[in-house]
JSON list of C-alpha atoms in Angstrom, two decimals:
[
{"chain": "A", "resi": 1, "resn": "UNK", "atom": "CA", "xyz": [114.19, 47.78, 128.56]},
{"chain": "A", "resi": 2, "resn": "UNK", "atom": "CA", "xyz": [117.71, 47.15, 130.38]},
{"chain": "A", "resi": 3, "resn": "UNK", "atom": "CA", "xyz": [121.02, 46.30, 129.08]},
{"chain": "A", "resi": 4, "resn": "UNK", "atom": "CA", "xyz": [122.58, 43.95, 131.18]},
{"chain": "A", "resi": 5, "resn": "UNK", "atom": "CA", "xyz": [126.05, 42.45, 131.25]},
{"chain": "A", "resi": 6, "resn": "UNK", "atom": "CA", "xyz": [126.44, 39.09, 132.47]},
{"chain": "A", "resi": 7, "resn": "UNK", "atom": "CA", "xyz": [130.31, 39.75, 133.36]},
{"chain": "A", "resi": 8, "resn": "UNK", "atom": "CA", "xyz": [128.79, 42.43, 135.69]},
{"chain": "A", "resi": 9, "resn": "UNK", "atom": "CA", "xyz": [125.96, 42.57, 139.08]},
{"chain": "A", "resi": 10, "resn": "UNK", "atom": "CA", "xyz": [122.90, 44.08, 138.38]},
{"chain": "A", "resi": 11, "resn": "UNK", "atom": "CA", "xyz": [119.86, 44.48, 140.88]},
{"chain": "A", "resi": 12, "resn": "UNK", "atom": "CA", "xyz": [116.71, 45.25, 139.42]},
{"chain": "A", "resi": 13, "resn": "UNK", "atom": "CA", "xyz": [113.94, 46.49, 141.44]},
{"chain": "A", "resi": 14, "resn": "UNK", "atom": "CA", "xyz": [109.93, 47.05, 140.30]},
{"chain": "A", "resi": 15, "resn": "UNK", "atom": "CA", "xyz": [107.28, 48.74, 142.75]},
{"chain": "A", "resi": 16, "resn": "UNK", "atom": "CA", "xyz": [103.95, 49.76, 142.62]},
{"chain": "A", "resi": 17, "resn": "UNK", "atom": "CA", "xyz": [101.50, 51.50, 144.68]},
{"chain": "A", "resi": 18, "resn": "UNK", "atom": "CA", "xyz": [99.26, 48.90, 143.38]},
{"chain": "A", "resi": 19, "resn": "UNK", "atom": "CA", "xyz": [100.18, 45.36, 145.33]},
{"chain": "A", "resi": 20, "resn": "UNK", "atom": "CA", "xyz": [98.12, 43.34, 142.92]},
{"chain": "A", "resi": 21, "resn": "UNK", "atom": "CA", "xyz": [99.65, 44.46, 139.99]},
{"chain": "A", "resi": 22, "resn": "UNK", "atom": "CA", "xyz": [102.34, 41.98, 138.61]},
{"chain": "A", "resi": 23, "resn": "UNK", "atom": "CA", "xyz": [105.16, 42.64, 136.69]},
{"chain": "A", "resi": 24, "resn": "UNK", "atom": "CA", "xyz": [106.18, 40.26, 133.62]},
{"chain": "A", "resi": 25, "resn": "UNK", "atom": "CA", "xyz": [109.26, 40.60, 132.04]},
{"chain": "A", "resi": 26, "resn": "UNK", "atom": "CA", "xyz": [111.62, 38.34, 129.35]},
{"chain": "A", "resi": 27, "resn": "UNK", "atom": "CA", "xyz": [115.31, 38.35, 128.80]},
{"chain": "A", "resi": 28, "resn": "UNK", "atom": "CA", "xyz": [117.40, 38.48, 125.59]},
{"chain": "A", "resi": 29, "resn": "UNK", "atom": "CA", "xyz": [120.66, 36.86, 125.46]},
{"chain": "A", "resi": 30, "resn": "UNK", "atom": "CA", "xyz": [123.39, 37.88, 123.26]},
{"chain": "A", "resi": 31, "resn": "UNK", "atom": "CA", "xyz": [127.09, 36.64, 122.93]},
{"chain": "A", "resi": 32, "resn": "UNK", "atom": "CA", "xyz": [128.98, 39.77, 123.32]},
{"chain": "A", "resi": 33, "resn": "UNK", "atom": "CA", "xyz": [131.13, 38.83, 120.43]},
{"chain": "A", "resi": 34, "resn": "UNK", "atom": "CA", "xyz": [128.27, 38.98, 117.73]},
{"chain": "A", "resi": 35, "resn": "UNK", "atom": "CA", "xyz": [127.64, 42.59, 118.48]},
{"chain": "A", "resi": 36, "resn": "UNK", "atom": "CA", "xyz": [128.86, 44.90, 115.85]},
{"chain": "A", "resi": 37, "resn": "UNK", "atom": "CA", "xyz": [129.98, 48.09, 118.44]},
{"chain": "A", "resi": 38, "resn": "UNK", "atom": "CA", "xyz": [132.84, 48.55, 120.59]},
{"chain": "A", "resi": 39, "resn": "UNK", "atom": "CA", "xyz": [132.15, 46.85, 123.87]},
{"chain": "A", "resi": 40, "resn": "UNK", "atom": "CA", "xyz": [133.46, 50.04, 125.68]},
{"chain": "A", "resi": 41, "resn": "UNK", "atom": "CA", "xyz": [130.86, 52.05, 123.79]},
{"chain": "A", "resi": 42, "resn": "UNK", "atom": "CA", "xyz": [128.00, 49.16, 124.78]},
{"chain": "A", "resi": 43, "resn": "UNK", "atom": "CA", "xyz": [129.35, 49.57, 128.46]},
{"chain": "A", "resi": 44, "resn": "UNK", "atom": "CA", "xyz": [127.94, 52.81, 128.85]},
{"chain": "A", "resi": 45, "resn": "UNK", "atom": "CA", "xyz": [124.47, 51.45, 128.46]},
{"chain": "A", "resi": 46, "resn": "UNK", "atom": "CA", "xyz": [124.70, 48.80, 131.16]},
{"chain": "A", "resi": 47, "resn": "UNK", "atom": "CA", "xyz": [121.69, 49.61, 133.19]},
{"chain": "A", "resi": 48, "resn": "UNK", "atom": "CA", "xyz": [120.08, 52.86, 131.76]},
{"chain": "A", "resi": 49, "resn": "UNK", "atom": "CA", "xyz": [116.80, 52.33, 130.58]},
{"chain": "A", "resi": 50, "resn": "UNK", "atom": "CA", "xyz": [115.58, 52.09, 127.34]},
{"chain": "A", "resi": 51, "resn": "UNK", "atom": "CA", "xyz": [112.18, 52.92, 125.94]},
{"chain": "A", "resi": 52, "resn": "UNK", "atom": "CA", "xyz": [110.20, 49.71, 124.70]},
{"chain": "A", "resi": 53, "resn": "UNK", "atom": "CA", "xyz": [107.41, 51.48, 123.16]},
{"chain": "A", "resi": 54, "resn": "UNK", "atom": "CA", "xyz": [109.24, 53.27, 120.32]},
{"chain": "A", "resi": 55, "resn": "UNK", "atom": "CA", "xyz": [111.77, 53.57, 117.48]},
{"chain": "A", "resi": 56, "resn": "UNK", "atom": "CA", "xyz": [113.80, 50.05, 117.14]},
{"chain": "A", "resi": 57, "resn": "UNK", "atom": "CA", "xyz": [112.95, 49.02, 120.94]},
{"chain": "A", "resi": 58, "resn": "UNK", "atom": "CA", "xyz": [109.42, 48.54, 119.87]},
{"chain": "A", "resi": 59, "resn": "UNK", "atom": "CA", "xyz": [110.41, 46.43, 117.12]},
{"chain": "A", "resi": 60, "resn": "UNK", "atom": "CA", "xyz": [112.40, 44.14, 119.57]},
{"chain": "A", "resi": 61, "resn": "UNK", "atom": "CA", "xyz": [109.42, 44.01, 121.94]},
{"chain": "A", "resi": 62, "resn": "UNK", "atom": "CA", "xyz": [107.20, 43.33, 119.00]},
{"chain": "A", "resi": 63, "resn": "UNK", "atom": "CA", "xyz": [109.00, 40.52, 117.79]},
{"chain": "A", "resi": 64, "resn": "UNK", "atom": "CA", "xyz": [109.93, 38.89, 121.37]},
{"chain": "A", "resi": 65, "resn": "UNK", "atom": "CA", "xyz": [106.26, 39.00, 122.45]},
{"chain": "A", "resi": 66, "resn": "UNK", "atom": "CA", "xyz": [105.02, 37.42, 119.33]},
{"chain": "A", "resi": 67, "resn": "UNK", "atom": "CA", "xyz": [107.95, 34.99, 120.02]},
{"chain": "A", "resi": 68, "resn": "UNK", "atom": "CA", "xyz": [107.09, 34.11, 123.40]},
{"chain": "A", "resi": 69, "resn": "UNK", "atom": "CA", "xyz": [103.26, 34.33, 122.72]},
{"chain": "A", "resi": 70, "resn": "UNK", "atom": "CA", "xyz": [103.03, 32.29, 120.15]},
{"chain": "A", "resi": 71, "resn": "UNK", "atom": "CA", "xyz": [106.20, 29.90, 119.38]},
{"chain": "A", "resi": 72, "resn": "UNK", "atom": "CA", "xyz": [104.28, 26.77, 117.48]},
{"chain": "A", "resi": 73, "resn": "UNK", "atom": "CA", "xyz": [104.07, 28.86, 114.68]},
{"chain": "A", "resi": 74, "resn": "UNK", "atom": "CA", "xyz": [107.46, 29.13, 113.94]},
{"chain": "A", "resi": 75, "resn": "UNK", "atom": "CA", "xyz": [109.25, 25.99, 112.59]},
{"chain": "A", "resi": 76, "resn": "UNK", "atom": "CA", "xyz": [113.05, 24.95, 113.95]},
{"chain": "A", "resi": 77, "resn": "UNK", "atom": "CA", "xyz": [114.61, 26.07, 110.10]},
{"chain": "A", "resi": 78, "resn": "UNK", "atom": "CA", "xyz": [113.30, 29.63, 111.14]},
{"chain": "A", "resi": 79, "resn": "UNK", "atom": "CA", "xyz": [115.29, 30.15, 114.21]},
{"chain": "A", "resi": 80, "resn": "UNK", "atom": "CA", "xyz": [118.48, 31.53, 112.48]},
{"chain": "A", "resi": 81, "resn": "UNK", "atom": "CA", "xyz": [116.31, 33.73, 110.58]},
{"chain": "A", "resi": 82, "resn": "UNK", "atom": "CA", "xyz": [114.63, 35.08, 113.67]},
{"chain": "A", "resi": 83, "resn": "UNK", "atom": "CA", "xyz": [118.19, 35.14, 115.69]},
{"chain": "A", "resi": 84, "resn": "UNK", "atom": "CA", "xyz": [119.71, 37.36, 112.99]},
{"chain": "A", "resi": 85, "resn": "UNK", "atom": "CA", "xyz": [116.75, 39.78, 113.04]},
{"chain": "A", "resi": 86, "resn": "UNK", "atom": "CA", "xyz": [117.00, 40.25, 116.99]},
{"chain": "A", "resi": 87, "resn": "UNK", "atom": "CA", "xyz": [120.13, 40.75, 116.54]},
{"chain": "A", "resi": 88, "resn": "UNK", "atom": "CA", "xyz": [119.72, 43.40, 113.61]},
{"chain": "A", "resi": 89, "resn": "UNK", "atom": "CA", "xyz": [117.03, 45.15, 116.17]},
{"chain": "A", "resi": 90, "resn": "UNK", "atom": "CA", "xyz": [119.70, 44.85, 119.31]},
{"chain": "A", "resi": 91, "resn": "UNK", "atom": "CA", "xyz": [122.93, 46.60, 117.42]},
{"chain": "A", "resi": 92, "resn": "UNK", "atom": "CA", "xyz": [120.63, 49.31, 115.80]},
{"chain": "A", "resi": 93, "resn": "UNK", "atom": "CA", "xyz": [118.73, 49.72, 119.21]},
{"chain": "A", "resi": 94, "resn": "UNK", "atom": "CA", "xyz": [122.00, 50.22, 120.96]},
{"chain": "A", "resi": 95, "resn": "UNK", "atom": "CA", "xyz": [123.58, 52.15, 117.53]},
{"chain": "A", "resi": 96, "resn": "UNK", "atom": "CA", "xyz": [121.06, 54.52, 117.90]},
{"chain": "A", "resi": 97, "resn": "UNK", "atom": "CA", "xyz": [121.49, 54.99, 121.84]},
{"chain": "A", "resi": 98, "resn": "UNK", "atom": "CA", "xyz": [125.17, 55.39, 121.36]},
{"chain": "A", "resi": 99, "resn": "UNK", "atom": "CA", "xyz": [124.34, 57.78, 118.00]},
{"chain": "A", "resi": 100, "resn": "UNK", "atom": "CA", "xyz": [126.47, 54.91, 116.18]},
{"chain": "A", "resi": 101, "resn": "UNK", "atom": "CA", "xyz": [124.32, 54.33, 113.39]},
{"chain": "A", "resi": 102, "resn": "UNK", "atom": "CA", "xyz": [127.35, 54.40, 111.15]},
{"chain": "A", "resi": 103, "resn": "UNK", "atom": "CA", "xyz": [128.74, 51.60, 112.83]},
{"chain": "A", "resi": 104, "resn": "UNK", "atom": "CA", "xyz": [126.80, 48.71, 111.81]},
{"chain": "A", "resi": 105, "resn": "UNK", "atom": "CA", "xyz": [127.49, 46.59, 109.02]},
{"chain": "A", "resi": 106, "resn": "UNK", "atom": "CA", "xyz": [125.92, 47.65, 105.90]},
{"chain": "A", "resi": 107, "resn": "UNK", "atom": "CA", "xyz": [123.93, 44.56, 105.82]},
{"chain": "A", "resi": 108, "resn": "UNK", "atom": "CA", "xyz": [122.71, 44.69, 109.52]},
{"chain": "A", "resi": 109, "resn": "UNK", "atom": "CA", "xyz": [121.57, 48.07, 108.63]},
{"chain": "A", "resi": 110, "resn": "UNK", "atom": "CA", "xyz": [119.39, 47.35, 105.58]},
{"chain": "A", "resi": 111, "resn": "UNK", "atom": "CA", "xyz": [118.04, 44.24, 107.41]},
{"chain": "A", "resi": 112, "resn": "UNK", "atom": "CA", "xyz": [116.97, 46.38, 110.48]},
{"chain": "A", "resi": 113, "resn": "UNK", "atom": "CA", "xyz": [115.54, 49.04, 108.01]},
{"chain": "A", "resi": 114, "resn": "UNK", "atom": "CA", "xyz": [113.38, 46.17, 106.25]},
{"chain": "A", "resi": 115, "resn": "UNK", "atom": "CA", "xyz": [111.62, 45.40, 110.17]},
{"chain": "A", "resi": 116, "resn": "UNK", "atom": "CA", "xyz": [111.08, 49.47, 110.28]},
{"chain": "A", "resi": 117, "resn": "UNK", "atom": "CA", "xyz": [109.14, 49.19, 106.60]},
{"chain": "A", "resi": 118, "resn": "UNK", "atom": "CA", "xyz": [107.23, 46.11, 107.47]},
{"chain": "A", "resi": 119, "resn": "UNK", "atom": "CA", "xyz": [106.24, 47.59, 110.68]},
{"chain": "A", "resi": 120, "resn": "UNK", "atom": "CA", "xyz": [105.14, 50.19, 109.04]},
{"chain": "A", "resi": 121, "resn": "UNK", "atom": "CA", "xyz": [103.30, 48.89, 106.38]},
{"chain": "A", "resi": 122, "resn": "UNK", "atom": "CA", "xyz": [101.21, 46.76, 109.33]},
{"chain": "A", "resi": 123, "resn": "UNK", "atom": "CA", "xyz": [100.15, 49.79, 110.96]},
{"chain": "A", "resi": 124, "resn": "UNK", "atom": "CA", "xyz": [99.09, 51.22, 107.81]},
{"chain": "A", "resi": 125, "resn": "UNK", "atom": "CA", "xyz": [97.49, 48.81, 106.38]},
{"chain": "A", "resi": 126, "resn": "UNK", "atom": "CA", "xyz": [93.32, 50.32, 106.11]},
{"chain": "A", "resi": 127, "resn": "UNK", "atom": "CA", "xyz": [94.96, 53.07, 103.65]},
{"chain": "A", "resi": 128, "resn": "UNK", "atom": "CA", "xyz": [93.82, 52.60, 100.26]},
{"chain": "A", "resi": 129, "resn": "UNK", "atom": "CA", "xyz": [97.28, 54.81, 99.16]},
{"chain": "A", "resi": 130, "resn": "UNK", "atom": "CA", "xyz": [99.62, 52.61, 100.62]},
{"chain": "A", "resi": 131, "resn": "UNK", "atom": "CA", "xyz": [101.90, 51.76, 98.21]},
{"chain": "A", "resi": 132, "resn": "UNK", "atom": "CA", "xyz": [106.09, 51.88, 97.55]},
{"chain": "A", "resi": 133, "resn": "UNK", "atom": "CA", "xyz": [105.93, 55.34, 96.90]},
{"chain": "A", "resi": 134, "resn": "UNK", "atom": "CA", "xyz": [104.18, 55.67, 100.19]},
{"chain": "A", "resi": 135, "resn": "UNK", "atom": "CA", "xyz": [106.02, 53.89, 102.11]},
{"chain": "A", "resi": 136, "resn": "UNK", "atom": "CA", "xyz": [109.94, 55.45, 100.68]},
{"chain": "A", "resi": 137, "resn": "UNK", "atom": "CA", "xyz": [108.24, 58.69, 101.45]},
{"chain": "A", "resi": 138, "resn": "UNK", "atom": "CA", "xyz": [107.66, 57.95, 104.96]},
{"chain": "A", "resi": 139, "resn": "UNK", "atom": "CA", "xyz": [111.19, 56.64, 105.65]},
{"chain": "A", "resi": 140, "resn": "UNK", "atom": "CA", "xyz": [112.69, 59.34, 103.87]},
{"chain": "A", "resi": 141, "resn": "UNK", "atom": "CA", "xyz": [114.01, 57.31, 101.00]},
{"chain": "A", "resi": 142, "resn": "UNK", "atom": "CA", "xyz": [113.68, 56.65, 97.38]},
{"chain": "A", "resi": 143, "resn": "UNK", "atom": "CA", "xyz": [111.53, 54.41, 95.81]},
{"chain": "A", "resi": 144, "resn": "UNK", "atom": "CA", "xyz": [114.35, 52.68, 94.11]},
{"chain": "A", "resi": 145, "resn": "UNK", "atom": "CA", "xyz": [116.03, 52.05, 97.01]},
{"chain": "A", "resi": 146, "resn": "UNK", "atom": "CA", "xyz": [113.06, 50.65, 98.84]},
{"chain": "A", "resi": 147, "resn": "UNK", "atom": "CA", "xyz": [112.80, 47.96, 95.92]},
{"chain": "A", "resi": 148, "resn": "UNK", "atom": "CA", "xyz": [116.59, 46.97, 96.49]},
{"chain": "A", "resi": 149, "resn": "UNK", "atom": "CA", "xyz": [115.86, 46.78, 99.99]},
{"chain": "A", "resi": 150, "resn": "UNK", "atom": "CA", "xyz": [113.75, 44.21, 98.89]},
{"chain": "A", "resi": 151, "resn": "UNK", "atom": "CA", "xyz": [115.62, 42.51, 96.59]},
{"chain": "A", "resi": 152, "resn": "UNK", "atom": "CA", "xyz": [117.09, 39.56, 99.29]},
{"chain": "A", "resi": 153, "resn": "UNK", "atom": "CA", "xyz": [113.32, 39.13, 100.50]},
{"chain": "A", "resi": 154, "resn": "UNK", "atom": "CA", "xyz": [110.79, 36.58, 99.04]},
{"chain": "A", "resi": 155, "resn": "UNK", "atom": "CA", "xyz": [108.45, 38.97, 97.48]},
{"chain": "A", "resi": 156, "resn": "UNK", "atom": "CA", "xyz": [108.75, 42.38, 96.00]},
{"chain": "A", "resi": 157, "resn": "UNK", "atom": "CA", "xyz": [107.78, 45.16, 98.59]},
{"chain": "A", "resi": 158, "resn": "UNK", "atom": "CA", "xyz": [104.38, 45.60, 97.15]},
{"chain": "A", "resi": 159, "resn": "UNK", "atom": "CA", "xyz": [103.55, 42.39, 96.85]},
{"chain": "A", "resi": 160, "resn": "UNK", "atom": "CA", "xyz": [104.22, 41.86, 100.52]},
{"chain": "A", "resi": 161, "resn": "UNK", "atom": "CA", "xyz": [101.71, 45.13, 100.91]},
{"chain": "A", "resi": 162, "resn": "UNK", "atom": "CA", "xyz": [99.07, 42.97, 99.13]},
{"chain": "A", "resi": 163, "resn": "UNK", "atom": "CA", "xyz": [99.69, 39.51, 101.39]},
{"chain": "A", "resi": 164, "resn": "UNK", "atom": "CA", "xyz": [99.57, 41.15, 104.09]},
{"chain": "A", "resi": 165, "resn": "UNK", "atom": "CA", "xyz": [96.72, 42.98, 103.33]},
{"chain": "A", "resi": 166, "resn": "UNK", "atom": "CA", "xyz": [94.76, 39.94, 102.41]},
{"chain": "A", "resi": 167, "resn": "UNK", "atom": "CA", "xyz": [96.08, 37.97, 105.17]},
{"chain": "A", "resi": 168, "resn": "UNK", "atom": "CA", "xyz": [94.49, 40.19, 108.00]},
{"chain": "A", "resi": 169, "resn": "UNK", "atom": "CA", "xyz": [91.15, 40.23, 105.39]},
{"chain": "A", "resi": 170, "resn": "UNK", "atom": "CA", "xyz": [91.52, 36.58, 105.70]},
{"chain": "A", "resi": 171, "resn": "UNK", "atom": "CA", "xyz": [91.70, 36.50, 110.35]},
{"chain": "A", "resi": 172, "resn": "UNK", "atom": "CA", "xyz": [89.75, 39.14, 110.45]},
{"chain": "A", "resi": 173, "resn": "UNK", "atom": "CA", "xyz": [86.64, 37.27, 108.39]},
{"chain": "A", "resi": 174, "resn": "UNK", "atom": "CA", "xyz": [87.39, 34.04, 110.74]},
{"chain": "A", "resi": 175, "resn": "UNK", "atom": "CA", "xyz": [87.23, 35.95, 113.72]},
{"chain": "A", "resi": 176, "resn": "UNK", "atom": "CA", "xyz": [84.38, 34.74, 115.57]},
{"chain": "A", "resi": 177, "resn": "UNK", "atom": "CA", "xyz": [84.05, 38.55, 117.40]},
{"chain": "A", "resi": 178, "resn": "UNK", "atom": "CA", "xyz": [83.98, 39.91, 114.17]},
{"chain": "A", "resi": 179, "resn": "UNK", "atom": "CA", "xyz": [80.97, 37.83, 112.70]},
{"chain": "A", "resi": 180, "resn": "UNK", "atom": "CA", "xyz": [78.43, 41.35, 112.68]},
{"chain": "A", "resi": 181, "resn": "UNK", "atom": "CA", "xyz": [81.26, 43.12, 110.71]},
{"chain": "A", "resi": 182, "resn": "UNK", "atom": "CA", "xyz": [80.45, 43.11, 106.77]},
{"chain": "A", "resi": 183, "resn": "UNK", "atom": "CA", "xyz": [82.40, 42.17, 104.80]},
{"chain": "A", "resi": 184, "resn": "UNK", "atom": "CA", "xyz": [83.23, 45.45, 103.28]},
{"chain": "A", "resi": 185, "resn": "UNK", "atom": "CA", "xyz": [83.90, 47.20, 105.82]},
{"chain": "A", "resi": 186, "resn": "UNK", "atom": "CA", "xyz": [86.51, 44.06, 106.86]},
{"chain": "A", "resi": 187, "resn": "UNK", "atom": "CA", "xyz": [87.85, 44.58, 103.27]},
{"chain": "A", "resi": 188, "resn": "UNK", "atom": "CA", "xyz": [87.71, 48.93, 103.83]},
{"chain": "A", "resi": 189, "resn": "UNK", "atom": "CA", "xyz": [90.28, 48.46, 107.09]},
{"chain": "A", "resi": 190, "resn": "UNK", "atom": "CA", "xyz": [92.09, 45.96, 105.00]},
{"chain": "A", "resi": 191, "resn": "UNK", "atom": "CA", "xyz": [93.35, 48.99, 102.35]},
{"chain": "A", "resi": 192, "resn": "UNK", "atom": "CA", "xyz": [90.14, 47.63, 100.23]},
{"chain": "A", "resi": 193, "resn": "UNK", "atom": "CA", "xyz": [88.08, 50.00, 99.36]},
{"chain": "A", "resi": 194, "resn": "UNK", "atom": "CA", "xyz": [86.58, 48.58, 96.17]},
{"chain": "A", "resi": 195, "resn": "UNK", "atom": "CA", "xyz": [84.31, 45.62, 97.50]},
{"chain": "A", "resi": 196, "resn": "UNK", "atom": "CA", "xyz": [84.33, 43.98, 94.09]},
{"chain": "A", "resi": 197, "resn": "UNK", "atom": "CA", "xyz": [88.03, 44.22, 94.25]},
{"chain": "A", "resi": 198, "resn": "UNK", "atom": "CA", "xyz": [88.62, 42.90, 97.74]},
{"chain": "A", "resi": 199, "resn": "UNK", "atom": "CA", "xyz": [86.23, 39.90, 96.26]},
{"chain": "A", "resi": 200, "resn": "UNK", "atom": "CA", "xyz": [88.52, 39.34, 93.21]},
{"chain": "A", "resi": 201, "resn": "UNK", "atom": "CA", "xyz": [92.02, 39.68, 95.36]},
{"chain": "A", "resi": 202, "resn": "UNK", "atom": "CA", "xyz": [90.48, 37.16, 97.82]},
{"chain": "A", "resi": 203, "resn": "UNK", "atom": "CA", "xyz": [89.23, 34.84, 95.75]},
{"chain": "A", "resi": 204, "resn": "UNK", "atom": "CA", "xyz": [92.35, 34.44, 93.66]},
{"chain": "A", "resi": 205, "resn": "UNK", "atom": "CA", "xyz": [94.66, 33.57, 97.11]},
{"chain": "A", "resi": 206, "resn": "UNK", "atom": "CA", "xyz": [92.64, 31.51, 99.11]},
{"chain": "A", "resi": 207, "resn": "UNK", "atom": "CA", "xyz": [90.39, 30.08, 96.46]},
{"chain": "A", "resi": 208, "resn": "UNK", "atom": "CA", "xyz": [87.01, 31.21, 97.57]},
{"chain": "A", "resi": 209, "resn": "UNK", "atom": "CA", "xyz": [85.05, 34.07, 97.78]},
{"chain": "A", "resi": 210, "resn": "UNK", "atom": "CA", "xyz": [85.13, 36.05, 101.52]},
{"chain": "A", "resi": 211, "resn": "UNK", "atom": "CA", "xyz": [81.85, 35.44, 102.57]},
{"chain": "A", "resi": 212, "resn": "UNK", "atom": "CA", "xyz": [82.04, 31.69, 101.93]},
{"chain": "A", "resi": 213, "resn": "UNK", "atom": "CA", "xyz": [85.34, 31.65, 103.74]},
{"chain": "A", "resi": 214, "resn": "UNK", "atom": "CA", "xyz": [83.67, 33.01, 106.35]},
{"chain": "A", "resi": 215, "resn": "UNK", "atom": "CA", "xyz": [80.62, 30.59, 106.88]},
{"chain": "A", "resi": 216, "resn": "UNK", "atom": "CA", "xyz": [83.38, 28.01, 106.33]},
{"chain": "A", "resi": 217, "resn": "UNK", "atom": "CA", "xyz": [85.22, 29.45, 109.30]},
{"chain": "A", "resi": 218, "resn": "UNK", "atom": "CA", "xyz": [82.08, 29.83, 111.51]},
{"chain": "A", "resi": 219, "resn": "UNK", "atom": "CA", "xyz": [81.01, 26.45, 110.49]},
{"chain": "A", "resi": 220, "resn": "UNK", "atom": "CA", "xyz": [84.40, 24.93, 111.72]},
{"chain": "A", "resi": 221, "resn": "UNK", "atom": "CA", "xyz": [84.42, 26.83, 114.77]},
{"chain": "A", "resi": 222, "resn": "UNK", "atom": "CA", "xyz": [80.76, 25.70, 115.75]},
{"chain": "A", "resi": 223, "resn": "UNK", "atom": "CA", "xyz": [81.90, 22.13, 115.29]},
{"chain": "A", "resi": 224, "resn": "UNK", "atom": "CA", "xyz": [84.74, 21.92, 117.62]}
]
């Protein structure tokens, strides 16, 4: 990634030994204002490269590409939601280029830590021990602060554990290149390692038990 200033020329320049590769790219614009570090300090990142593939820039990435890959899913009432976590990711990107953590608002700080949890929790999702006390440990944190972390979200920290772990359960079983898969094993890289469990948990949020949901799902994709 590059920090650009619009006030400022930049020329940007991509090669390859490869002339049928192509290059994609996406741009990010935000008012200079709304950033919470000295424009001075910012300055000094004009044009250095940034690594997209770790730390808070993967986090950005993430949530642009989804963005941009995907953008009926998101209704208009969750744009300001979605600006103000870009934004959170931007100033603690830059924060931590600048070793400015200390910088950002309190608030822009706890939000950006929430997107570092939730990431988190996503990648770890086929452990059967992932739980608060888990995840605190990993980020170096108590568990009682994890839980106030949590406290402006919709759901409690593990209950967002268990959604999320029942809602890849739930695209996973209606994945058509998935149909060989059993079920348990679906339910084992879902954190389920109890197959009666999985059954129980999935039955009680979707209303059905997984194996109908998926003939259901493979009946409604044969029919289109």
């Amino acid at each position: 990634m590059v920090l650009q200033d619009s006030a400022r020329p930049i020329l940007l320049r991509a090669s390859t030994d490869d002339p049928r590769q192509r290059f994609r790219g996406g741009w990010l614009t935000v008012p200079r204002q709304a950033l919470p570090l000295s424009p001075d300090r910012i300055g000094t990142l004009t044009a250095r490269r940034m690594p997209g593939d770790a730390g808070m820039g993967a986090l950005l990435v993430q949530l642009l590409a989804g963005i941009a890959a995907d953008p009926g899913a998101y209704r208009a009432g969750d744009a300001p939601r979605l600006g103000t976590v870009a934004l959170d990711l931007v100033s603690a990107l830059l924060a931590h280029h600048l070793d400015a953590e200390d910088a950002l608002p309190p608030e822009s700080r706890r939000r950006a830590l929430v997107q570092r949890v939730r990431a988190f929790v996503r990648a770890h999702l086929h452990e059967p021990d992932l739980n608060p006390g888990a995840v605190a440990a990993a980020h170096h944190i108590s568990v009682s602060y994890l839980h106030r972390l949590f406290e402006g979200e919709e759901e409690t920290v593990a209950a967002w554990i268990r959604r999320q772990r029942l809602e890849r359960a739930r695209r996973d079983l209606a994945d058509p290149a998935l149909a060989a898969t059993p079920v348990h094993v679906i339910a084992a890289r879902c954190g389920f390692p109890r197959a009666a469990d999985f059954s129980r948990a999935f039955r009680g949020a979707y209303g059905l038990p997984p194996r109908d949901f998926r003939h259901g799902a493979a009946t409604a994709g044969g029919g289109r």
